[in-house]
PDB file of C-alpha atoms in Angstrom:
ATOM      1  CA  UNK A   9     147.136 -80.667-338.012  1.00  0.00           C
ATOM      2  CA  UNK A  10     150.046 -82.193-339.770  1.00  0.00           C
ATOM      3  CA  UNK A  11     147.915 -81.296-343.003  1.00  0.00           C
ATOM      4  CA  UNK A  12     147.651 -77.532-342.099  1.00  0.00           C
ATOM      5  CA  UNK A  13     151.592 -77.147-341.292  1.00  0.00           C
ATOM      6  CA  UNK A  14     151.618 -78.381-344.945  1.00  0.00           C
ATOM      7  CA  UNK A  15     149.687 -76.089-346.350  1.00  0.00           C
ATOM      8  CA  UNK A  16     151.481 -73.208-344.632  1.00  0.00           C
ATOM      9  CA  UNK A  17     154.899 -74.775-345.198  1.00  0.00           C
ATOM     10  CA  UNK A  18     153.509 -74.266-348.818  1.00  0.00           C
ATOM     11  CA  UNK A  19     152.209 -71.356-349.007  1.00  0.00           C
ATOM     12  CA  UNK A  20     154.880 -69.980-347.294  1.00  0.00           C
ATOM     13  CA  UNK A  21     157.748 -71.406-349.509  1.00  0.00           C
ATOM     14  CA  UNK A  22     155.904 -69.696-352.660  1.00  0.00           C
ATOM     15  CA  UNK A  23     156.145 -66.107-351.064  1.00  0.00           C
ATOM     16  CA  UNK A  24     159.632 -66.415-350.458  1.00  0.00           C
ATOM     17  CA  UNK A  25     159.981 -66.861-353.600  1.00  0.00           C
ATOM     18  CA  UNK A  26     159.389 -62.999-354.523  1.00  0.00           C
ATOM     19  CA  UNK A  27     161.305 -61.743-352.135  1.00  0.00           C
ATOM     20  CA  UNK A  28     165.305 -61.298-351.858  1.00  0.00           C
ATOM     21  CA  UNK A  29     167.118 -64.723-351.715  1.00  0.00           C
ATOM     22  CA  UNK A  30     168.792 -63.602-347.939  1.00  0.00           C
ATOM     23  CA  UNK A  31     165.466 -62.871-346.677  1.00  0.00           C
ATOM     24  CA  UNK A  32     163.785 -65.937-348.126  1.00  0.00           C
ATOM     25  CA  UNK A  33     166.933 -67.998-346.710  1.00  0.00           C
ATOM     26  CA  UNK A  34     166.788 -66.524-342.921  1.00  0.00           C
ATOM     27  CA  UNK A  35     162.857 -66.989-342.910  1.00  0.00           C
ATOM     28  CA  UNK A  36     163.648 -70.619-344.202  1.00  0.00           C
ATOM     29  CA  UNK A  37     165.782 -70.839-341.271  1.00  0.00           C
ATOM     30  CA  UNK A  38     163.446 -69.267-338.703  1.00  0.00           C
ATOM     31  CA  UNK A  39     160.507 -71.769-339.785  1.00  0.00           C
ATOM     32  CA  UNK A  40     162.187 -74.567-339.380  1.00  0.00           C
ATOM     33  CA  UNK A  41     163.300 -73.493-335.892  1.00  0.00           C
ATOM     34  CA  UNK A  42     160.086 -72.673-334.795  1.00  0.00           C
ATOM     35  CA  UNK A  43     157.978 -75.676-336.097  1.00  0.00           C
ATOM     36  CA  UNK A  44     160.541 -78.702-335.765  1.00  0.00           C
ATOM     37  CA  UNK A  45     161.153 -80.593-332.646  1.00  0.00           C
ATOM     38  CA  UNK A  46     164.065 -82.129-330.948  1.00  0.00           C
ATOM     39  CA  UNK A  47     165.214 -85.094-332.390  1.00  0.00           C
ATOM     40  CA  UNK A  48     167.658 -87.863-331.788  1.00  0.00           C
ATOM     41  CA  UNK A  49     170.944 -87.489-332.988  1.00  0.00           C
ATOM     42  CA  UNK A  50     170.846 -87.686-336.856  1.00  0.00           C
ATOM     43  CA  UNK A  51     167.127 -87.510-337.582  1.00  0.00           C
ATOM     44  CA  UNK A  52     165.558 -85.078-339.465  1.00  0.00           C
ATOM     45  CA  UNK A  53     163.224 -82.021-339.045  1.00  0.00           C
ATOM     46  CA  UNK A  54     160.267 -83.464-341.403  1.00  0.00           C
ATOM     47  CA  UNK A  55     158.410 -79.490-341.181  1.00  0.00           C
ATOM     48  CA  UNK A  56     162.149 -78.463-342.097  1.00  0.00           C
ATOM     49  CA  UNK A  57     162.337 -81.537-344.706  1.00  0.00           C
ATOM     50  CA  UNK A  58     159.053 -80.457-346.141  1.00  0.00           C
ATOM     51  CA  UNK A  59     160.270 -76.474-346.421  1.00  0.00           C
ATOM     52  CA  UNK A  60     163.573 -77.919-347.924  1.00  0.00           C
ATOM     53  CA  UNK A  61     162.395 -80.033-350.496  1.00  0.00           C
ATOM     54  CA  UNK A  62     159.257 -78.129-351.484  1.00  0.00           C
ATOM     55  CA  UNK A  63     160.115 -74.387-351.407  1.00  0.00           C
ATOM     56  CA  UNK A  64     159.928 -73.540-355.097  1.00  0.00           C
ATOM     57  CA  UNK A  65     162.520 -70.307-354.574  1.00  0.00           C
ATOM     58  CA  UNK A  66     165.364 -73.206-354.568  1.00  0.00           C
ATOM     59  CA  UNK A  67     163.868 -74.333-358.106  1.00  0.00           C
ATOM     60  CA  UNK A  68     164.042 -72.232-361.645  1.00  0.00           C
ATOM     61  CA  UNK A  69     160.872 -70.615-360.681  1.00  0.00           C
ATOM     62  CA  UNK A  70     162.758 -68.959-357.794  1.00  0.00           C
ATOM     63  CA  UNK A  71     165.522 -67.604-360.020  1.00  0.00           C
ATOM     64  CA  UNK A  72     163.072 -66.646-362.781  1.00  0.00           C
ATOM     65  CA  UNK A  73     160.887 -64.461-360.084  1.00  0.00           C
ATOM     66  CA  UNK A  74     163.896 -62.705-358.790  1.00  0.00           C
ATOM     67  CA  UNK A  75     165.371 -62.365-362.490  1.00  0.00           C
ATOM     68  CA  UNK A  76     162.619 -59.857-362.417  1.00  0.00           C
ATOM     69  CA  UNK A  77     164.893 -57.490-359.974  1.00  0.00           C
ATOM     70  CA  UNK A  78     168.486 -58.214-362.028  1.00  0.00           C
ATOM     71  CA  UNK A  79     170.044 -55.619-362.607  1.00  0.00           C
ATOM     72  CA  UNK A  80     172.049 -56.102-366.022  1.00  0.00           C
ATOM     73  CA  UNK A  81     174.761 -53.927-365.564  1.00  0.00           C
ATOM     74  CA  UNK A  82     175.847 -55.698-362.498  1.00  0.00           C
ATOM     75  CA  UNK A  83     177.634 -57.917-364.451  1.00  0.00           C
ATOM     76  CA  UNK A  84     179.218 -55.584-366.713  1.00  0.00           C
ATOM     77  CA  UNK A  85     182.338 -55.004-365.028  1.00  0.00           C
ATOM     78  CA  UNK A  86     186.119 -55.217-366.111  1.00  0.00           C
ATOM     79  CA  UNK A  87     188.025 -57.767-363.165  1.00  0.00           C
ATOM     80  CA  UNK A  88     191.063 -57.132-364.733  1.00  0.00           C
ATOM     81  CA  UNK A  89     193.993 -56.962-362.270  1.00  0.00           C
ATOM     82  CA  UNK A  90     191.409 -58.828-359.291  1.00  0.00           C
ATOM     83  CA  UNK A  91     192.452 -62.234-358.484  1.00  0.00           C
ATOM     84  CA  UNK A  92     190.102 -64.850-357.407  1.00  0.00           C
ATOM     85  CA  UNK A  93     190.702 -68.489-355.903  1.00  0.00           C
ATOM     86  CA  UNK A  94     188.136 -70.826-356.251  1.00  0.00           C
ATOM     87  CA  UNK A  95     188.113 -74.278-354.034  1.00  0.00           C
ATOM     88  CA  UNK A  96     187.165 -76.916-355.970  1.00  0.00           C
ATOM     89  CA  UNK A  97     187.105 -75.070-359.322  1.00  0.00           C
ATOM     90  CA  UNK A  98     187.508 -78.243-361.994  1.00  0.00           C
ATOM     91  CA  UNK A  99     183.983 -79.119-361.791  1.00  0.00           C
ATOM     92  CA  UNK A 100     180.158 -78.250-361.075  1.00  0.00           C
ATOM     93  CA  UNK A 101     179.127 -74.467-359.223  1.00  0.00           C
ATOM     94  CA  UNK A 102     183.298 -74.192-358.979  1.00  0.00           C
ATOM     95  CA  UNK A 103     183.536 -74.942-362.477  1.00  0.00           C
ATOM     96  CA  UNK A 104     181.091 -72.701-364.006  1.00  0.00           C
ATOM     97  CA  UNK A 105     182.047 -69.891-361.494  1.00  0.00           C
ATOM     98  CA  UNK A 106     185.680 -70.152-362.487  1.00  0.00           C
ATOM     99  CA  UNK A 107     184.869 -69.496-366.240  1.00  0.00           C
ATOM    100  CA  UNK A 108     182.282 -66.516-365.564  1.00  0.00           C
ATOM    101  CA  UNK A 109     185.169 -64.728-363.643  1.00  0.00           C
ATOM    102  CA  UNK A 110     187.712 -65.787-366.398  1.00  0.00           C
ATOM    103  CA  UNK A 111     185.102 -64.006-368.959  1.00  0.00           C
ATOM    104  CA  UNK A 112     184.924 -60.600-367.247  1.00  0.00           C
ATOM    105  CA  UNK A 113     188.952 -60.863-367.041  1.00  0.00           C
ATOM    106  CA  UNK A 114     190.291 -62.091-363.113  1.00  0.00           C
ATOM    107  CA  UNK A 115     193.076 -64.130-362.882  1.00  0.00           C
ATOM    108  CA  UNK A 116     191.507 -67.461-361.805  1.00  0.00           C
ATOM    109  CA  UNK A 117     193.165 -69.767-359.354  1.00  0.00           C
ATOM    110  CA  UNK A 118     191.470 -72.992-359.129  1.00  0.00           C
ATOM    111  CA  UNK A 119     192.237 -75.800-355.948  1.00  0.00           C
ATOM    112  CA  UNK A 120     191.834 -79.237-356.868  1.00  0.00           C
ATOM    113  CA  UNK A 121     193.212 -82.740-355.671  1.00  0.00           C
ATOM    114  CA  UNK A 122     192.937 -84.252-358.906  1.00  0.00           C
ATOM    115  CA  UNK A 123     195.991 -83.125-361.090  1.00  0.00           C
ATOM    116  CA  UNK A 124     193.861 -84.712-364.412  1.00  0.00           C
ATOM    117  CA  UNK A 125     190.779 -83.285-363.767  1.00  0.00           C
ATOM    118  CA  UNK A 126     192.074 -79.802-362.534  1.00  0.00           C
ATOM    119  CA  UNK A 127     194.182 -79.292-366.229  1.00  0.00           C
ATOM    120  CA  UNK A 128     191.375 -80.001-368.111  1.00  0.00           C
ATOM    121  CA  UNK A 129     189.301 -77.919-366.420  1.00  0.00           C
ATOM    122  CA  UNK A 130     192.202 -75.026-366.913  1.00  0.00           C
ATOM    123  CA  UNK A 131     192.577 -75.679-370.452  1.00  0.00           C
ATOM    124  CA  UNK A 132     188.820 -75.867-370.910  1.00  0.00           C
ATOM    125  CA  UNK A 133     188.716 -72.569-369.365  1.00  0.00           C
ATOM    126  CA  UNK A 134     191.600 -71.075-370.998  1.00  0.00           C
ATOM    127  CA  UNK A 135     189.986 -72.037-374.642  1.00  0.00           C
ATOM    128  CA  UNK A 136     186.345 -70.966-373.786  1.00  0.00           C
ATOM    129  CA  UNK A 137     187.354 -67.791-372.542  1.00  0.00           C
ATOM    130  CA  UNK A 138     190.842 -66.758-374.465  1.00  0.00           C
ATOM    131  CA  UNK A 139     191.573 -66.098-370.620  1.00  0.00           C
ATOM    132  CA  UNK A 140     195.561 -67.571-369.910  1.00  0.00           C
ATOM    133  CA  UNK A 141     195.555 -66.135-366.497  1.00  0.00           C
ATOM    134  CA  UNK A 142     193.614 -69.465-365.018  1.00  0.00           C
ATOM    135  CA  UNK A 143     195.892 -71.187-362.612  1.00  0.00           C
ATOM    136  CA  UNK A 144     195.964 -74.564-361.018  1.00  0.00           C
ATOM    137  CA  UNK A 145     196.841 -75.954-357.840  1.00  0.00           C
ATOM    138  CA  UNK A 146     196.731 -79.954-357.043  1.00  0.00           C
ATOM    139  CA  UNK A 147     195.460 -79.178-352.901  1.00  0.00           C
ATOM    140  CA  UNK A 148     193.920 -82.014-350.871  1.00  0.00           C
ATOM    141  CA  UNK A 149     191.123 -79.752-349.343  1.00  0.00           C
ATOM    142  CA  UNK A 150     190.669 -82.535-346.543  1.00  0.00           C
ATOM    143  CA  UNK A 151     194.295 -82.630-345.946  1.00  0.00           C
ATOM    144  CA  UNK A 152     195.227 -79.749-343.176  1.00  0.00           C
ATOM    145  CA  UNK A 153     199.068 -80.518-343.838  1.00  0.00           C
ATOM    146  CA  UNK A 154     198.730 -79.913-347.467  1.00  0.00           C
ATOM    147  CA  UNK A 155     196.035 -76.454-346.703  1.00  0.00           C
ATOM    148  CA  UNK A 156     199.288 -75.343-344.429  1.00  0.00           C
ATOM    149  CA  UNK A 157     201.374 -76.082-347.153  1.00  0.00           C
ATOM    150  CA  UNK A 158     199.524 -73.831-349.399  1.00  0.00           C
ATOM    151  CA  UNK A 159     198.367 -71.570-347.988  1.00  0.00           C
ATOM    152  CA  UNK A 160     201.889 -70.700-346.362  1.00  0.00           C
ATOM    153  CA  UNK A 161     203.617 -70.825-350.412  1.00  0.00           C
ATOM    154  CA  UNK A 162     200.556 -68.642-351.645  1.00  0.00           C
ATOM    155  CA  UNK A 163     201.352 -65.986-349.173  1.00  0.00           C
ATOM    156  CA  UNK A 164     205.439 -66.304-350.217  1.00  0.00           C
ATOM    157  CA  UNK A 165     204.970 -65.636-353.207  1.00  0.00           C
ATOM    158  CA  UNK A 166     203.329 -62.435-352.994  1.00  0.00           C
ATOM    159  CA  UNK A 167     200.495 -62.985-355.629  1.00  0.00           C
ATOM    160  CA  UNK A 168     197.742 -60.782-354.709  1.00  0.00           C
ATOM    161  CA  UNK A 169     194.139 -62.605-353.847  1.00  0.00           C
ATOM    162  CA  UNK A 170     190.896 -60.507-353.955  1.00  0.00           C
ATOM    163  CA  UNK A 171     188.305 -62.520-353.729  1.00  0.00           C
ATOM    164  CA  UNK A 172     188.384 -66.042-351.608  1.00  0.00           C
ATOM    165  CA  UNK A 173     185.017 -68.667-352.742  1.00  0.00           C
ATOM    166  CA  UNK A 174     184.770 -72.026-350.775  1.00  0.00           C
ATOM    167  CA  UNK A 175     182.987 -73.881-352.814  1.00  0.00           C
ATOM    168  CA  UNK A 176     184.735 -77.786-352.181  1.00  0.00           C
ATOM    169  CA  UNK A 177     182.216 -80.039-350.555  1.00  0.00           C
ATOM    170  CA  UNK A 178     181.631 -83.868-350.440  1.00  0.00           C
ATOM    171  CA  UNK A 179     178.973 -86.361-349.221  1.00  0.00           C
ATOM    172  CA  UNK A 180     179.771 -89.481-348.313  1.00  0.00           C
ATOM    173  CA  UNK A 181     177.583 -92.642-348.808  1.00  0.00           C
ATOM    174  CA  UNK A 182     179.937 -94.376-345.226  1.00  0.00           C
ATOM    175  CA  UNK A 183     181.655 -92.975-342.594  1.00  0.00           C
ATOM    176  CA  UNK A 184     185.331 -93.285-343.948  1.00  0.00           C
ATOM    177  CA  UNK A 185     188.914 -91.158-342.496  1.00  0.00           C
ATOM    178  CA  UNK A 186     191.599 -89.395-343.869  1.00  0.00           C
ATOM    179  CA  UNK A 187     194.903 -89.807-343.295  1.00  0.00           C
ATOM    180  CA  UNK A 188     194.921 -87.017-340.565  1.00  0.00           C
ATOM    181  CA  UNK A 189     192.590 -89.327-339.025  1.00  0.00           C
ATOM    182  CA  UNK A 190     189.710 -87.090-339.398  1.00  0.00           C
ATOM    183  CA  UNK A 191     186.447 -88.056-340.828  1.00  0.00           C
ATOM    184  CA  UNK A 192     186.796 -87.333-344.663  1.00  0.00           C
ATOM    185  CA  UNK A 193     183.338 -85.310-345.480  1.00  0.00           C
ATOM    186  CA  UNK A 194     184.229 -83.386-341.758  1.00  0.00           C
ATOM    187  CA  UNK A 195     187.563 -82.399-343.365  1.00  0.00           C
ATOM    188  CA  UNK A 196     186.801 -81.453-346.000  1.00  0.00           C
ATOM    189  CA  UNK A 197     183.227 -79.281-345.699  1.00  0.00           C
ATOM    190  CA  UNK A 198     184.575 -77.936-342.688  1.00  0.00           C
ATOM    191  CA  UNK A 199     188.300 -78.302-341.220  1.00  0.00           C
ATOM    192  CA  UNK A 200     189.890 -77.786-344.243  1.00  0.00           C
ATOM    193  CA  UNK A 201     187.148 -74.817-345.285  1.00  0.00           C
ATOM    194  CA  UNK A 202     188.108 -73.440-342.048  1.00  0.00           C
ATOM    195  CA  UNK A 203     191.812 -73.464-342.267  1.00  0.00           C
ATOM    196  CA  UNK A 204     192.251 -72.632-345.936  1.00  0.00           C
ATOM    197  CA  UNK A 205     190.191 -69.437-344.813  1.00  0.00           C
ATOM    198  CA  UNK A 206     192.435 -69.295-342.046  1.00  0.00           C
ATOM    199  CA  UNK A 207     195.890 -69.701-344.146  1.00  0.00           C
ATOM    200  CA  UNK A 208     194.570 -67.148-346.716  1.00  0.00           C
ATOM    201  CA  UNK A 209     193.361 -64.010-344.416  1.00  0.00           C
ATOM    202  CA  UNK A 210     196.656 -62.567-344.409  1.00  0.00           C
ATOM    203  CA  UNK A 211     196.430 -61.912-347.861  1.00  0.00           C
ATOM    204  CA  UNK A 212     192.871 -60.804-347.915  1.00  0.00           C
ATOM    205  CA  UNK A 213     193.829 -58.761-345.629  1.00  0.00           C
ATOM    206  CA  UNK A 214     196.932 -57.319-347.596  1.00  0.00           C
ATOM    207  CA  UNK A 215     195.174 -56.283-350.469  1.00  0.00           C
ATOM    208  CA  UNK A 216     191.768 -55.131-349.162  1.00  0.00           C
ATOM    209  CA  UNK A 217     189.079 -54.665-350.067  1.00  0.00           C
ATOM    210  CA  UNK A 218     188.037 -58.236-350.526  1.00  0.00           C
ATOM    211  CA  UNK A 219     185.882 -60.807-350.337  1.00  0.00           C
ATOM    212  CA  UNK A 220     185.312 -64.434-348.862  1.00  0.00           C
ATOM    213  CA  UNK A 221     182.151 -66.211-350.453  1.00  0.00           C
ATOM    214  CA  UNK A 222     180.976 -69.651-349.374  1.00  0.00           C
ATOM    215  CA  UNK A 223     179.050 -71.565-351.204  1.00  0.00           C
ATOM    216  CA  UNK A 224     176.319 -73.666-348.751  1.00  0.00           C
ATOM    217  CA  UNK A 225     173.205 -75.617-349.003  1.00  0.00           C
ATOM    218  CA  UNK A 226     169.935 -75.182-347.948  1.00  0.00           C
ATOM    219  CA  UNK A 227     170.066 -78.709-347.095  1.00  0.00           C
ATOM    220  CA  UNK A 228     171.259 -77.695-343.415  1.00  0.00           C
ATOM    221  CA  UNK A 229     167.319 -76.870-343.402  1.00  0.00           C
ATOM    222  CA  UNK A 230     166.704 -80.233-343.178  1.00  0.00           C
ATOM    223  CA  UNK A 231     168.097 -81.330-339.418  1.00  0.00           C
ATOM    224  CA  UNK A 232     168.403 -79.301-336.397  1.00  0.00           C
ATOM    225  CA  UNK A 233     172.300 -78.159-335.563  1.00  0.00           C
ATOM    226  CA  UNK A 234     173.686 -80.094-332.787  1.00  0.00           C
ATOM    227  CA  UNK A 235     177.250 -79.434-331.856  1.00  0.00           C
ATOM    228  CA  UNK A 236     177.573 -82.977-330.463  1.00  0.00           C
ATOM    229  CA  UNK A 237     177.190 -84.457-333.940  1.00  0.00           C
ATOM    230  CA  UNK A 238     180.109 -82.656-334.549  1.00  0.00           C
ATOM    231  CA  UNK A 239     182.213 -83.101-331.568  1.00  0.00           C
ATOM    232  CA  UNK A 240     181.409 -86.890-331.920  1.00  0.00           C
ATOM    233  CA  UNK A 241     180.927 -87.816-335.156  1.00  0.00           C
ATOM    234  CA  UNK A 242     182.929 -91.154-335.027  1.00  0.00           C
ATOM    235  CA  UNK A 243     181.156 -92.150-332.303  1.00  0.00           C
ATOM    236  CA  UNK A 244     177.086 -92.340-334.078  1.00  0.00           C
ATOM    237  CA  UNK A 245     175.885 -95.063-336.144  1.00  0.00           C
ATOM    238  CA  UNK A 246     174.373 -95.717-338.118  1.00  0.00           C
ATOM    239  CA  UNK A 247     176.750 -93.159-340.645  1.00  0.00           C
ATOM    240  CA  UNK A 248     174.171 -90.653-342.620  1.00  0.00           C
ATOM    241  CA  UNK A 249     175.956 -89.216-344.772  1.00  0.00           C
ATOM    242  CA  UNK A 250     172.732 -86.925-346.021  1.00  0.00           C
ATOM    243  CA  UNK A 251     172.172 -85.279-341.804  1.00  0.00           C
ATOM    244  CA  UNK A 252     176.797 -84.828-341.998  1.00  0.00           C
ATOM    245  CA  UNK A 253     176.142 -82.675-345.088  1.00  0.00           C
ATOM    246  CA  UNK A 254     173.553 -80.896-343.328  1.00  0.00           C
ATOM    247  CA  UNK A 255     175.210 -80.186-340.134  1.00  0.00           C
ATOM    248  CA  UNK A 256     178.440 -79.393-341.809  1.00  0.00           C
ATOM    249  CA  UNK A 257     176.715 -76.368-344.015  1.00  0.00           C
ATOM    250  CA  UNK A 258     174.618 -75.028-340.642  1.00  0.00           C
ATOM    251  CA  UNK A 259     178.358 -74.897-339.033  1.00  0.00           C
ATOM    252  CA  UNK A 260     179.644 -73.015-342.163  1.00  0.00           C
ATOM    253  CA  UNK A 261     176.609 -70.018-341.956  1.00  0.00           C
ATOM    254  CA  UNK A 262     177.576 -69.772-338.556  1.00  0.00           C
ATOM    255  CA  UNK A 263     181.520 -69.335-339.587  1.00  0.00           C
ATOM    256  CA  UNK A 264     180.246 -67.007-342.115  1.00  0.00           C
ATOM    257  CA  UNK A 265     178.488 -64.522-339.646  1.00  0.00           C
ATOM    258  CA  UNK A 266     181.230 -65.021-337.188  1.00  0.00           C
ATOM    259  CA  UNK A 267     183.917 -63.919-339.721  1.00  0.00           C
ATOM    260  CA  UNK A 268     181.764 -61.231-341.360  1.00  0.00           C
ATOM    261  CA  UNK A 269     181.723 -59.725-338.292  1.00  0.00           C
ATOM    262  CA  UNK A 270     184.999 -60.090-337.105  1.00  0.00           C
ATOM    263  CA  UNK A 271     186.461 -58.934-340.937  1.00  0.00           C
ATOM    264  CA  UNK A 272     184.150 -55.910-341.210  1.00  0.00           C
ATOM    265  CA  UNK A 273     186.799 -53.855-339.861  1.00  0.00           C
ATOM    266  CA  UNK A 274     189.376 -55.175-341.902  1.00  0.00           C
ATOM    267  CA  UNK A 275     187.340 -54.185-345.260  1.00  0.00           C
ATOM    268  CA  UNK A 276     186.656 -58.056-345.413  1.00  0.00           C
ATOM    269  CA  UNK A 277     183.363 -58.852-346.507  1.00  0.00           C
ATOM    270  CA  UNK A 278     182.077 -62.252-345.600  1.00  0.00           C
ATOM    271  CA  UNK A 279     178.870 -64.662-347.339  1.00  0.00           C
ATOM    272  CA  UNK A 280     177.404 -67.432-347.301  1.00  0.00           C
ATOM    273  CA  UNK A 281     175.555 -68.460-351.125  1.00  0.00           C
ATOM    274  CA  UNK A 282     172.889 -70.936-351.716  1.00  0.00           C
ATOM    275  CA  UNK A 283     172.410 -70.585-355.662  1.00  0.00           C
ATOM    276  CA  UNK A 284     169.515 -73.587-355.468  1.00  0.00           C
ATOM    277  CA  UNK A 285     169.238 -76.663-356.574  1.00  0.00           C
ATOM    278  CA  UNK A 286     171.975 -77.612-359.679  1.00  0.00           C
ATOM    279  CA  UNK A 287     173.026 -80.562-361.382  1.00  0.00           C
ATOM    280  CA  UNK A 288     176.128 -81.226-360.202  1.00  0.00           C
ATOM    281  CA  UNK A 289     178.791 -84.205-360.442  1.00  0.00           C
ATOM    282  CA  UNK A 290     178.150 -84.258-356.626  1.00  0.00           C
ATOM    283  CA  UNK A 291     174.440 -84.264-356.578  1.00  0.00           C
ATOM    284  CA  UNK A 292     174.492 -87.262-359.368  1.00  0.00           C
ATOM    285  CA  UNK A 293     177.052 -89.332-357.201  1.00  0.00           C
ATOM    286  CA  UNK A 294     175.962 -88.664-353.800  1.00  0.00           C
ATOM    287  CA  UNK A 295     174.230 -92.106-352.579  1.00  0.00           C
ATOM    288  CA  UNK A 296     172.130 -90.057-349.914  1.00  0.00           C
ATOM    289  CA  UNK A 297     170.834 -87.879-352.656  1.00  0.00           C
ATOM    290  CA  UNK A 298     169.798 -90.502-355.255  1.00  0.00           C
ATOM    291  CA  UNK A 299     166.168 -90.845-354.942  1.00  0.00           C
ATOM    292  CA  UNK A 300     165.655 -86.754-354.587  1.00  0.00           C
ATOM    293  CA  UNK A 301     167.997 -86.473-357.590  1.00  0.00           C
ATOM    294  CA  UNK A 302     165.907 -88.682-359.626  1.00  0.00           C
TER     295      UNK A 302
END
């Protein structure tokens, strides 16, 4: 039995690999649903595991078969005058997002804690592109006092924002707090994705039409959503920091079809972006992630 879920799993993963990424991504979702069982608190879903791990559309072979459907002139636009702000910009899917935008001509705004790495990532940018409109901003992204802070400056000054892309995320190898008190991958994947969004709306909303993007993993595949891991994540041991990640990025779809729904109105538009598996400074680091990663 366990042989023939595999082979489905399988077969299954290579379809959705010719077929739109959201599609492939909801039937990911719906499989893994269906098949996996109820677990204990930070287990995983091994059908969901399987589907995660296996499914080649999160691989080059997924991009290359839906290459086949690009449409080059999507990305021959002018962004001139459209302002984006990128959270955690300095390095990684941030980093290579903030110079693609800087290319086609946005004024780039990039949030980082690290005041080194966040210049050199500017003037990086700057010099690649011939782009001086790339800003930084030293932000704590698990601090809420310093999102408040911020956010509340960004929206004095009266810059105009366009296009909002949460991208800051961090997995943690122990279970270790903030200075808030909060646990410091929970404040940072989610409290302080939540209230930067939060802080920032009113100017989104000021110069609409825009855009919130956030950037998630497939990963939540991998363990089923339970609210209680969330509402009591001090409390479990052993600390996995792998299962966190994974509830953490279920919670942010959710906020994503929440908000898209509640912005549509507003002439807010609201995703959620899986761009597949990529060597990032995170993956490499991550101590959960070291024996996929090799």
């Amino acid at each position: 039995m366990r042989l023939v879920q595999y082979l489905v799993l399988l077969l299954l993963a290579i379809i959705t690999s010719f077929i739109p990424a959201v599609t492939a991504f909801r039937i990911d979702i719906m499989i893994s649903k269906f098949i996996g069982k109820h677990l204990p608190d930070y287990t995983y879903s091994v059908p969901g595991m399987l589907f995660y791990f296996l499914d080649p559309s999160h691989t080059s072979l997924g991009f290359k078969a839906r290459s086949l459907c690009f449409d080059k002139e999507d990305l021959d636009v002018n962004l001139r005058g459209r302002v984006v702000l990128i959270a955690g910009g300095n390095a990684g899917i941030g980093r290579s997002a903030a110079q693609s935008l800087a290319e086609l001509g946005a004024t780039v705004h990039i949030l980082c804690r690290s005041r080194e790495k966040g210049e050199r990532a500017v003037t990086d940018i700057q010099s690649v592109t011939g782009n001086k409109d790339v800003h930084l901003h030293v932000v704590d992204l698990s601090s809420l006092k310093q999102i408040q802070t911020f956010t509340n400056e960004f929206a004095a000054s009266g810059k105009p924002l366009h296009v909002l892309i949460n991208n800051a995320a961090t997995m943690q190898s122990e279970r270790m707090l903030t200075s808030e008190g909060f646990e410091l991958a929970q404040a940072t994947n989610l409290l302080g994705f939540y209230g930067l969004t939060r802080g920032l709306l009113p100017v989104l909303k000021l110069n609409a039409p825009s855009r919130i993007i956030n950037v998630v993993s497939a990963g939540m595949l991998a363990s089923q959503f339970k609210l209680k891991c969330l509402e009591e994540e001090e409390n479990i041991s052993p600390y996995d920091g792998a299962a966190v990640y994974s509830q953490h990025h279920r919670a942010r779809v959710m906020l994503t079809e929440i908000w898209a729904d509640e912005l549509k109105h507003e002439k807010i538009v609201v995703n959620s972006v899986h761009p597949g598996w990529v060597d990032t400074p995170l993956l490499r680091s991550a101590g959960p992630m070291q024996g996929f990663y090799k």
